[in-house]
XYZ file of C-alpha atoms in Angstrom:
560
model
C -4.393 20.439 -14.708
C -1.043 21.002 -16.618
C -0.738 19.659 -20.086
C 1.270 16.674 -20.198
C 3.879 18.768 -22.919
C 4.380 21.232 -19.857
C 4.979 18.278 -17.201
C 7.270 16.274 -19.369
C 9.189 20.064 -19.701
C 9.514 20.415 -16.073
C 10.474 17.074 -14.897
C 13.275 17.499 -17.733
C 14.381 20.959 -16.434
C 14.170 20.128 -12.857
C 15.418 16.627 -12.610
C 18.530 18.037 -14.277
C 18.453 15.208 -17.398
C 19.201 15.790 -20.834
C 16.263 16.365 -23.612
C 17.257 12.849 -25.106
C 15.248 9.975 -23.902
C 16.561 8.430 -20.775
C 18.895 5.314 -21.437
C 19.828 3.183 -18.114
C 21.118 0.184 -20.493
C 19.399 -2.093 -18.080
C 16.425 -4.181 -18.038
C 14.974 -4.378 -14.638
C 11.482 -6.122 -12.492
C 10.482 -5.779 -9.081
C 7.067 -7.610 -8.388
C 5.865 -9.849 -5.119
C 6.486 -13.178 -7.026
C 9.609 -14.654 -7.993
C 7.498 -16.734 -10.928
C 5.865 -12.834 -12.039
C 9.206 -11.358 -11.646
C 11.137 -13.955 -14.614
C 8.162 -13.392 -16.762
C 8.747 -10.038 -16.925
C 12.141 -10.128 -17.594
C 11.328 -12.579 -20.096
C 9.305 -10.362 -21.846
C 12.373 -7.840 -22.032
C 14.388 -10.520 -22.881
C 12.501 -11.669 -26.101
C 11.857 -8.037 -27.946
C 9.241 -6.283 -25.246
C 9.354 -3.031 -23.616
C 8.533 -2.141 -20.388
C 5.056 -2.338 -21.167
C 5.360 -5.744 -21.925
C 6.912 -6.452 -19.200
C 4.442 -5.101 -17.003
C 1.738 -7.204 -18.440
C 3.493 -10.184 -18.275
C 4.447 -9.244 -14.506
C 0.796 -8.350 -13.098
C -0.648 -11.444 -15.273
C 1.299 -14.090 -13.835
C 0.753 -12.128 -10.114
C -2.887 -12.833 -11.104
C -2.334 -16.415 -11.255
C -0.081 -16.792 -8.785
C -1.350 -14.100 -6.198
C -5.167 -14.879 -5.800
C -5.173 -13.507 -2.564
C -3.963 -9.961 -3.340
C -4.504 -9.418 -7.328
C -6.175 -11.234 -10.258
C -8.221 -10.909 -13.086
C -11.247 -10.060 -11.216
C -9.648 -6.789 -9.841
C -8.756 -3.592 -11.108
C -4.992 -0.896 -10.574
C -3.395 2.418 -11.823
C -0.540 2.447 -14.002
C 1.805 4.651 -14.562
C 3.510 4.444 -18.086
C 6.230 6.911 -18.620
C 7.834 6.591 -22.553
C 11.019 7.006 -23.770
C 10.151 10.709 -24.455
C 9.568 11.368 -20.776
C 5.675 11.690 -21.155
C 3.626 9.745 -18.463
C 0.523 8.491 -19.095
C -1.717 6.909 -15.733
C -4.058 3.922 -17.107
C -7.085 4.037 -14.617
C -8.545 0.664 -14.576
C -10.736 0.989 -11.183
C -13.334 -1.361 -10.764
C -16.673 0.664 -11.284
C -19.765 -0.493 -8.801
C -22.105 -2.327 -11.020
C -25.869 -0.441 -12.754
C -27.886 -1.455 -9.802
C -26.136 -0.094 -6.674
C -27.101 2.545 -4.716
C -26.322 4.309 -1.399
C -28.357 2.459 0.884
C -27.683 -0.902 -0.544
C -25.467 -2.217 2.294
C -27.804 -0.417 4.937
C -30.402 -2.434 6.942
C -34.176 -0.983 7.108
C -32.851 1.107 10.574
C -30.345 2.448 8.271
C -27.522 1.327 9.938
C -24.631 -1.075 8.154
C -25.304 -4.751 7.715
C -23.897 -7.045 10.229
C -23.522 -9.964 7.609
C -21.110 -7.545 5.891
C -21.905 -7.913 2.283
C -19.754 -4.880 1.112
C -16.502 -7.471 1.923
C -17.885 -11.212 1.716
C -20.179 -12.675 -1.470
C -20.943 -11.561 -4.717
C -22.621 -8.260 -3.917
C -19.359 -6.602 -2.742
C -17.585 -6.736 -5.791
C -16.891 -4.019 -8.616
C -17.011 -4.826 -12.342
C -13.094 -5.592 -12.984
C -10.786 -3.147 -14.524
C -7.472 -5.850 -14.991
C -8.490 -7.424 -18.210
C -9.166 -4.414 -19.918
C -6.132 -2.627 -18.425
C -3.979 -5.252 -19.938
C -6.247 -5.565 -23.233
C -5.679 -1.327 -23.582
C -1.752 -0.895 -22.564
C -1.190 -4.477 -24.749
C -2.730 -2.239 -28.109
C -1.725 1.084 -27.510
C 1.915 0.829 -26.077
C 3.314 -2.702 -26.228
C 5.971 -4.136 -29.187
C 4.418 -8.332 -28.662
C 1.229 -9.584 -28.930
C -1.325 -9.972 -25.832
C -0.621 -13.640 -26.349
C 3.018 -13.745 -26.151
C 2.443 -11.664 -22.836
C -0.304 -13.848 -21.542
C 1.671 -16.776 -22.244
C 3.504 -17.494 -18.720
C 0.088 -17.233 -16.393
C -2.022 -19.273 -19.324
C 0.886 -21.885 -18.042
C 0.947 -21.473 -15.007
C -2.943 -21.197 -14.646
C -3.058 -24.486 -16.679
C -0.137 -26.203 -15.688
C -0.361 -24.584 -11.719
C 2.262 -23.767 -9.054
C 3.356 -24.791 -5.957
C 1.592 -22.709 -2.633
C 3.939 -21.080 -0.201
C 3.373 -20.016 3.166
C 2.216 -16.685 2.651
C -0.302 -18.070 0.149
C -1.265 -20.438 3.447
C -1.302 -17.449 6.135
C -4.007 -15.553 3.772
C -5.953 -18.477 3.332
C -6.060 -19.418 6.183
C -7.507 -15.982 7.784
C -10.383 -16.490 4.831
C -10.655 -19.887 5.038
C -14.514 -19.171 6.634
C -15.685 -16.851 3.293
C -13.594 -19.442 0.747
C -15.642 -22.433 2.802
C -18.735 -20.297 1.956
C -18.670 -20.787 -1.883
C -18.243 -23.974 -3.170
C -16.338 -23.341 -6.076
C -13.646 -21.035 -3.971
C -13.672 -23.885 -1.442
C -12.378 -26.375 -4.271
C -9.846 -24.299 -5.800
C -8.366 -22.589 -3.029
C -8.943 -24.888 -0.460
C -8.276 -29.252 0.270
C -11.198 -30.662 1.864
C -12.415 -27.210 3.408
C -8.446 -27.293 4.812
C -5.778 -25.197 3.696
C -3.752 -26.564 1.608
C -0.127 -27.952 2.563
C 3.295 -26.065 1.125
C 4.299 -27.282 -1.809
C 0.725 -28.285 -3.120
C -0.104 -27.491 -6.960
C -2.947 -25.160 -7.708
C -4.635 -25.361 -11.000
C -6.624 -23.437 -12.315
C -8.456 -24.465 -15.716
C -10.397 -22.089 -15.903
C -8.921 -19.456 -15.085
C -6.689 -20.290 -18.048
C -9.167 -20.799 -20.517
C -10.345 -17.175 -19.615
C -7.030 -15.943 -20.075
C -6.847 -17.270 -23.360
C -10.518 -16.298 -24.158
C -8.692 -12.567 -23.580
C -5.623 -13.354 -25.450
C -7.096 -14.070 -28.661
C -9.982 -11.497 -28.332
C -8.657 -8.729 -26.422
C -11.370 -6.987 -23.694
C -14.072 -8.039 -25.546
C -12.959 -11.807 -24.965
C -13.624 -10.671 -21.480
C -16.235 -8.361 -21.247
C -18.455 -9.711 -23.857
C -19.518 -13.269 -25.558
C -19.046 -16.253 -23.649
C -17.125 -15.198 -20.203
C -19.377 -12.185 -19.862
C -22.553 -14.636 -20.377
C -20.902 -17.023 -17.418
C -19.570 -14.362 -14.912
C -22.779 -13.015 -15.055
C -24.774 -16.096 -14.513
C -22.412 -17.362 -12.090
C -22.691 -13.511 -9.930
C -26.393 -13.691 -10.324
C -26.983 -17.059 -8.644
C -25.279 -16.532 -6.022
C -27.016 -13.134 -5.333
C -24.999 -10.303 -6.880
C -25.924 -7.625 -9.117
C -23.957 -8.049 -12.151
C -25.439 -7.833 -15.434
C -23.786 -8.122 -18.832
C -24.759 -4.323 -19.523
C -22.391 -3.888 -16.489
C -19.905 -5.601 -18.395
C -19.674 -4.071 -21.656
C -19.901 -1.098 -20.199
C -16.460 -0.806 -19.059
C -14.068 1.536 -19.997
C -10.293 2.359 -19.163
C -9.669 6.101 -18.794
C -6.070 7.254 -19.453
C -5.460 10.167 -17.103
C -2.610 12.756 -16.495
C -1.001 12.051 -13.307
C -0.569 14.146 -10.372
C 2.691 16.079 -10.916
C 4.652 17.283 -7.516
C 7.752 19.497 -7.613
C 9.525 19.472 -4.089
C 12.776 21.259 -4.122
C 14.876 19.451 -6.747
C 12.701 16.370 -7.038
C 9.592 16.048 -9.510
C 7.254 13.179 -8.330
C 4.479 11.685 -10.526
C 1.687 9.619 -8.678
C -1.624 8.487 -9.312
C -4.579 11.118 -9.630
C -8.338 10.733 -8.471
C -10.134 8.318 -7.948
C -6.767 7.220 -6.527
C -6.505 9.609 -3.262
C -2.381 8.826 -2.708
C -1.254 11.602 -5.667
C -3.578 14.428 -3.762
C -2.592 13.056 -0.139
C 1.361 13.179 -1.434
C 0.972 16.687 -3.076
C -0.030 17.924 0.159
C 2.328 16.750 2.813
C 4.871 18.083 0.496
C 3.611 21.045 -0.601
C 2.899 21.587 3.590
C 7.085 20.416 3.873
C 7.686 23.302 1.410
C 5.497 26.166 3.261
C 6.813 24.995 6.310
C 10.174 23.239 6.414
C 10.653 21.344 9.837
C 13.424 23.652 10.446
C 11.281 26.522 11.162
C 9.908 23.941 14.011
C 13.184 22.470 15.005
C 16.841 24.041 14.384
C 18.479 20.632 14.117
C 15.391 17.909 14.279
C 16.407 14.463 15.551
C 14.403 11.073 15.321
C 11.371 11.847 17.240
C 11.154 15.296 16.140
C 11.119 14.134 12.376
C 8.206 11.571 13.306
C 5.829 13.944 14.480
C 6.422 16.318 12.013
C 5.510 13.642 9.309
C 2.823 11.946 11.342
C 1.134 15.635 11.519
C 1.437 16.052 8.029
C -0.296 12.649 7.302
C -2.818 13.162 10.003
C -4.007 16.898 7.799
C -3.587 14.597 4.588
C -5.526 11.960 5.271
C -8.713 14.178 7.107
C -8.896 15.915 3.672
C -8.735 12.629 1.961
C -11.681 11.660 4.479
C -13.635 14.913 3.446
C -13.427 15.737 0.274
C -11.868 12.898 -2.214
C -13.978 10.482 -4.453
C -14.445 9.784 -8.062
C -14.021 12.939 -9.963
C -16.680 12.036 -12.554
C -19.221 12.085 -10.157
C -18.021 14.729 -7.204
C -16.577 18.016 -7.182
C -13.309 17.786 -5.787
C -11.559 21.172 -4.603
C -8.372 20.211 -6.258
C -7.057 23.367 -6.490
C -7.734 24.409 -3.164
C -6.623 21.681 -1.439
C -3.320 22.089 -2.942
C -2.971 25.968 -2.612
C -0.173 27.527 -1.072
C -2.810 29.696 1.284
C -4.612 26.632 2.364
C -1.047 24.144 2.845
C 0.827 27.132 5.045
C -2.783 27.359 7.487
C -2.495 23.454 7.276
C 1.398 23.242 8.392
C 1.543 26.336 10.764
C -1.358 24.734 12.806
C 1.161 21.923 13.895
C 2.616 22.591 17.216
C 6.422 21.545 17.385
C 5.857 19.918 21.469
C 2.429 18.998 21.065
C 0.259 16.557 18.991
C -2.879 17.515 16.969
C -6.374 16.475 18.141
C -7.690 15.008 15.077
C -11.334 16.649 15.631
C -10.139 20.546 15.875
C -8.617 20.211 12.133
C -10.405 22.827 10.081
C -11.453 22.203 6.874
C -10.836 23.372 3.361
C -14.406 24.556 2.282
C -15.065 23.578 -1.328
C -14.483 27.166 -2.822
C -3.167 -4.274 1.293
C -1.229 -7.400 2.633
C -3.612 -7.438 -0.208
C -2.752 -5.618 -3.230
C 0.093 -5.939 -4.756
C 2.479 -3.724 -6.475
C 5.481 -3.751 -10.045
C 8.228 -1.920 -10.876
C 9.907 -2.002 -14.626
C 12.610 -0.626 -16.344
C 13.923 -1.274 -19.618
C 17.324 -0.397 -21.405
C 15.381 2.500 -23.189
C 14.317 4.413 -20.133
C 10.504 3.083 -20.256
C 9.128 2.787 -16.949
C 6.028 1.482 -15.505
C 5.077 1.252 -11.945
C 1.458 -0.223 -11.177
C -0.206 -1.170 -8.120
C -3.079 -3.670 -8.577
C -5.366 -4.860 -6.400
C -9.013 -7.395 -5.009
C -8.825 -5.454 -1.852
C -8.886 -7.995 0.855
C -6.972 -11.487 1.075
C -8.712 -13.384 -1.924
C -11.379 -10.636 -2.985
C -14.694 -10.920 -1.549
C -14.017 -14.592 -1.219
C -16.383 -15.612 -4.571
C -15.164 -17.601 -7.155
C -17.099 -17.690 -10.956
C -16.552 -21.677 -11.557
C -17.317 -21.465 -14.988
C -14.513 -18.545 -15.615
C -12.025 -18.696 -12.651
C -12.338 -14.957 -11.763
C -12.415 -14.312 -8.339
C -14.022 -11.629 -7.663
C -12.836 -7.939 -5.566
C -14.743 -6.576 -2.668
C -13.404 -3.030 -3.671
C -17.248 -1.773 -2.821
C -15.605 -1.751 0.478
C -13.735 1.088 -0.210
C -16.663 3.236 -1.174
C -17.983 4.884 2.364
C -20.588 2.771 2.855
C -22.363 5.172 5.326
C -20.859 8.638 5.961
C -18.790 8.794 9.149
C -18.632 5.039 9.648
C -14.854 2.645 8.813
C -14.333 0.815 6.515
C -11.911 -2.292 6.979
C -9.218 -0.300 7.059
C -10.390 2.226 9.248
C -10.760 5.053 6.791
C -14.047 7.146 7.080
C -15.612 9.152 4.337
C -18.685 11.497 3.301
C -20.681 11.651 0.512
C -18.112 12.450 -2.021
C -17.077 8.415 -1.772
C -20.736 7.238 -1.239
C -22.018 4.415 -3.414
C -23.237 5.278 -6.753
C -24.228 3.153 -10.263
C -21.496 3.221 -12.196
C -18.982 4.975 -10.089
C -15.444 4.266 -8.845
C -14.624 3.990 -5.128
C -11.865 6.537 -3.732
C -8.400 4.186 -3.207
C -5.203 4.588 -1.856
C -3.129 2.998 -4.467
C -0.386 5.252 -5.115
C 2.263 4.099 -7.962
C 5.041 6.563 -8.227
C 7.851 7.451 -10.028
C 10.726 10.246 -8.887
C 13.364 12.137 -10.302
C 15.864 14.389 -8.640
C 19.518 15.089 -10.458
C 21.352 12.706 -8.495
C 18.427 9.896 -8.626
C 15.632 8.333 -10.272
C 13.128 5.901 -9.042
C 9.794 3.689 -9.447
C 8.609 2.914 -6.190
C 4.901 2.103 -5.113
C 3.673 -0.468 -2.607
C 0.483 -2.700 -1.477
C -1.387 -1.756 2.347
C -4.726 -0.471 2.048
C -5.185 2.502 3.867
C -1.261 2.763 4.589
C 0.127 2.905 1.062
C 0.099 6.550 0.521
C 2.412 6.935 3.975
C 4.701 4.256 3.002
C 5.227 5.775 -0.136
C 5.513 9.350 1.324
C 8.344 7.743 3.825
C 10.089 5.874 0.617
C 10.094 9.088 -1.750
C 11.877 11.141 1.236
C 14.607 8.426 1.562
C 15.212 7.966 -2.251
C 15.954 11.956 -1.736
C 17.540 11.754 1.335
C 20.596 9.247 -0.710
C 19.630 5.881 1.266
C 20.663 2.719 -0.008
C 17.430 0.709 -2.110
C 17.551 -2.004 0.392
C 17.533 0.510 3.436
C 14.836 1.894 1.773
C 12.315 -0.749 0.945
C 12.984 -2.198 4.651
C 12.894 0.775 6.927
C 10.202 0.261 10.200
C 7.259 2.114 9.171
C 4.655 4.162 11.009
C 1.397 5.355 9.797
C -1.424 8.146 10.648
C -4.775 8.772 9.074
C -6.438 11.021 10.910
C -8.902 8.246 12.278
C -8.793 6.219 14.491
C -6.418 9.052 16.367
C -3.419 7.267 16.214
C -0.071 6.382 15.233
C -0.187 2.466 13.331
C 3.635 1.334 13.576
C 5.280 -1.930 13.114
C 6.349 -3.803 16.073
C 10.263 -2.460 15.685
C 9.274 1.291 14.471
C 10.383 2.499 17.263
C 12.729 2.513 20.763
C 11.863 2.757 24.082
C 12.803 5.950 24.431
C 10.891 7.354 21.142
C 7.554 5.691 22.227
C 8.235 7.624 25.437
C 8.927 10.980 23.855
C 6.099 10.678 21.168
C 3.225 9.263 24.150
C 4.618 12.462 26.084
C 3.635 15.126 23.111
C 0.299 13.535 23.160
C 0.419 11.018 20.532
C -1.545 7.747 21.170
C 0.526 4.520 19.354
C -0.839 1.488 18.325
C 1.596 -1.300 17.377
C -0.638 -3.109 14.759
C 1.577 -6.823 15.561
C 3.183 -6.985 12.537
C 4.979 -6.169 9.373
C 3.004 -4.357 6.716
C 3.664 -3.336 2.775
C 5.546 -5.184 0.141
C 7.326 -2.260 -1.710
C 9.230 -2.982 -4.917
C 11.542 -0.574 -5.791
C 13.810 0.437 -8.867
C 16.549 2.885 -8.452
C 18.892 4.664 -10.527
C 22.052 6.796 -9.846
C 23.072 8.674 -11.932
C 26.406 9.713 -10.919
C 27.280 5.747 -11.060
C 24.520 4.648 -13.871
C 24.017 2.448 -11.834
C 20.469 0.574 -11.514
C 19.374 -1.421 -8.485
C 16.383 -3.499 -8.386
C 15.018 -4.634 -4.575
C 11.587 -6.233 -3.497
C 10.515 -5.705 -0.054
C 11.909 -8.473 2.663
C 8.350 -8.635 4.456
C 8.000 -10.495 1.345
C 8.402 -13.660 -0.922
C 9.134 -11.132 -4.301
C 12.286 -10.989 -6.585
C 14.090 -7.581 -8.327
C 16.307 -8.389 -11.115
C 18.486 -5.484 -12.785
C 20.268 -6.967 -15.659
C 22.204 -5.148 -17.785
C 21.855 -5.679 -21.602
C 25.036 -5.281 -24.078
């Protein structure tokens, strides 16, 4: 991997910006929650960077967001200082000291029916979100953890009024929240889901935050909380011990650095699958532009020229990606130009892959939830955070408010077999003590001469595409609002299909794409809640949108 002194170099040289830090004179948040949006600002308002800002962003989404983020769940950051150098905070939830491969196997060997990798106690991962914020708060932040705890100890205390989104994921848990008493009487009224407009406290949940505030991680992941969340996880049959606990660490990593014609990307690297996915559909774009397949490409030509990229992507994700601590990943092979220009010149311009003849490389959501900040400095920080599905694995700890992820899900619980989202892995994502599952989580930031953006997005399984779909429009000069709310389209190499939203596409290009082969499948709705941050820099101008599908707010204010 490059040194981060060469990266910082290159995205300099190649983004065409000057060696002095970066200065937008604006202050600008993009998160999924109006309430998480203003405490970030806040936090820029009242003598914090962008760091700051971030913490007080993804800590009120913790409060406010139960069913896609909280304190019992786990992200990648991306923090990129005023000098340029980017830094990715890796605070993946680890599976806890006792798991093993087989544990969500029955004695035939086949997966549990009761599904305990998604509902109960046994499907969650020790948390990475309290020590993420604990680590950044230390390291890179200008207030104390307090100051930037201070809006979600309110609003955990004081609570917040549900919306309907809040209802419409409740409602599809409502069985696994009924299933656990103490979920069932925060989350829920009488085993009912609660009315619009209804206040949700949560006590505890603020008394843990504070815990954190004055102690840092080991307020969390030590003394009293530890003692409770493990109690609480125990009874109720998990595997959670408070070795588990103090075991935790963040790891700061160097991100995944792409250079596609003018533009220099940074992403997420492993265990977060979206930076090695990203680097390869564009490194296959650069062996083999889609004008070598199609003098002057329209609409449906550009849609299965992307869809074949993804489809090669994601079958290498399938194969070979998992926690690099514990599996040898081919990194370098998978993103070799030898192994990209076989990848690309195997797609046929009038004809659509078969996802089981793909050779291989040889080894020689709705829930999740996603920031963007920028502050007048040029700091930026984009993060996606996430409990996997709507409200975790459903399990509340009474005595500490954490509700807990199901991310075990995203390990492959059996090789060859989907997981909720679909996605299928192999043994370098199986279950293992200590380990962190593969994800898709992708936040990214780009620079090209004429533009620079932080962009990421929440959608299981269909993040890395959405973001693949939202860096070529930030280079393709589309407007930040056209951007964040373009129809979207997905592949993944299984199941052997194109995902699209209901309004993805006409008549005629369903026609055309079912015609070279391709089998669609509108999924019934919108997916993905991007927040995006963009910055021209012929105008220096800064624009700050959150995704419509959505309830967030973007505010880009300049400061004097």
């Amino acid at each position: 991997m490059l040194s981060r002194t060469l990266i910082v170099a290159t995205l300099l040289a190649l983004a065409g910006c000057a060696t002095t830090p970066l200065s937008t004179g604006t202050n600008a948040v993009a998160s999924a929650h109006p309430l998480a949006t203003q405490a970030g600002l806040q936090a820029l308002q009242t003598g914090g960077n962008a760091f700051d800002a971030a913490i007080a962003t993804a800590a009120v989404l913790a409060v406010v967001e139960p069913y896609s983020a909280g304190m019992g769940g786990g992200g990648f950051w991306l923090l990129q200082k005023r000098n340029r150098e980017t830094v990715m905070i890796d605070a993946r939830e680890t599976a806890p000291g006792q798991s093993h491969p087989d544990m969500y196997l029955n004695e035939a060997g086949e997966v549990r029916s009761d599904q305990p990798s998604l509902n109960g106690p046994l499907a969650a991962g020790i948390p990475g979100q309290p020590a993420a914020f604990a680590h950044i708060n230390r390291l890179y932040a200008e207030r104390p953890l307090r100051a930037n705890l201070a809006a979600a100890i309110r609003l955990a205390r004081q609570g917040f009024r549900i919306d309907e989104r809040y209802r419409d994921l409740a409602s599809w848990r409502r069985k696994v929240l009924r299933q656990h008493p103490d979920s069932a009487r925060v989350f829920l009224h009488k085993g009912k889901v609660p009315e619009t407009g209804t206040l949700l406290r949560q006590p505890a949940l603020a008394d843990t935050l504070e815990q954190l505030a004055e102690d840092g991680a080991e307020g969390f992941y030590s003394g009293p909380v530890a003692r409770q969340l493990v109690e609480d996880v125990q009874a109720a049959g998990g595997i959670w011990t408070k070795a588990d606990l103090a075991a935790y660490q963040i790891i700061e990593r160097d991100p995944v650095t792409i250079r596609y014609r003018d533009a220099v990307i940074q992403t997420a690297s492993l265990p977060s699958s979206g930076g090695m996915a990203l680097a390869q559909m564009f490194g296959m774009m650069a062996e083999r532009p889609i004008t070598e397949l199609y003098p002057e490409p329209d609409a449906v030509d550009r849609i299965h020229y992307r869809t074949e990229l993804m489809r090669r992507a994601y079958r290498d994700r399938a194969r070979h990606m998992g926690d690099p601590a514990y599996t040898d990943v081919p990194r370098e092979r998978l993103r070799s130009s030898d192994y990209l220009a076989r990848q690309a010149g195997s797609i046929e311009p009038l004809t659509a892959s078969d996802s089981r003849t793909l050779f291989d490389a040889g080894t020689g959501g709705r829930h999740t939830t996603h920031l963007s900040v920028l502050d007048s400095d040029g700091r930026r920080v984009s993060a996606t955070l996430s409990i996997n599905w709507p409200f975790g694995s459903g399990f509340l700890s009474g005595q500490t408010g954490i509700l807990l992820n199901n991310e075990m899900n995203d390990f492959a619980i059996k090789p060859g077999v989907p997981n909720a989202y679909g996605l299928v892995g192999g043994k370098a994502n199986q279950v293992e003590a200590g380990k962190r599952p593969l994800s898709s989580m992708s936040p990214t930031l780009i620079d090209t001469p004429q533009r620079s953006a932080i962009i990421g997005t929440p959608g299981g399984s269909r993040i890395i595409s959405m973001v693949f779909l939202g860096l070529l429009d930030v280079m393709d000069g589309h407007p930040a609002g056209a951007i964040v709310s373009r129809p979207r389209y997905h592949h993944q190499y299984q199941p052997d299909q194109i995902q699209h939203e209901p309004e993805a596409f006409t008549p005629d290009q369903r026609f055309r794409l079912q015609a070279l082969g391709h089998r669609l499948e509108n999924v019934g709705r919108e997916y993905g809640n991007m927040q995006l941050i963009l910055t021209d820099h012929t105008s220096g101008q800064t624009q700050a949108v959150a995704d419509p599908r959505g309830i967030g707010q973007a505010i880009a204010q300049p400061v004097d």
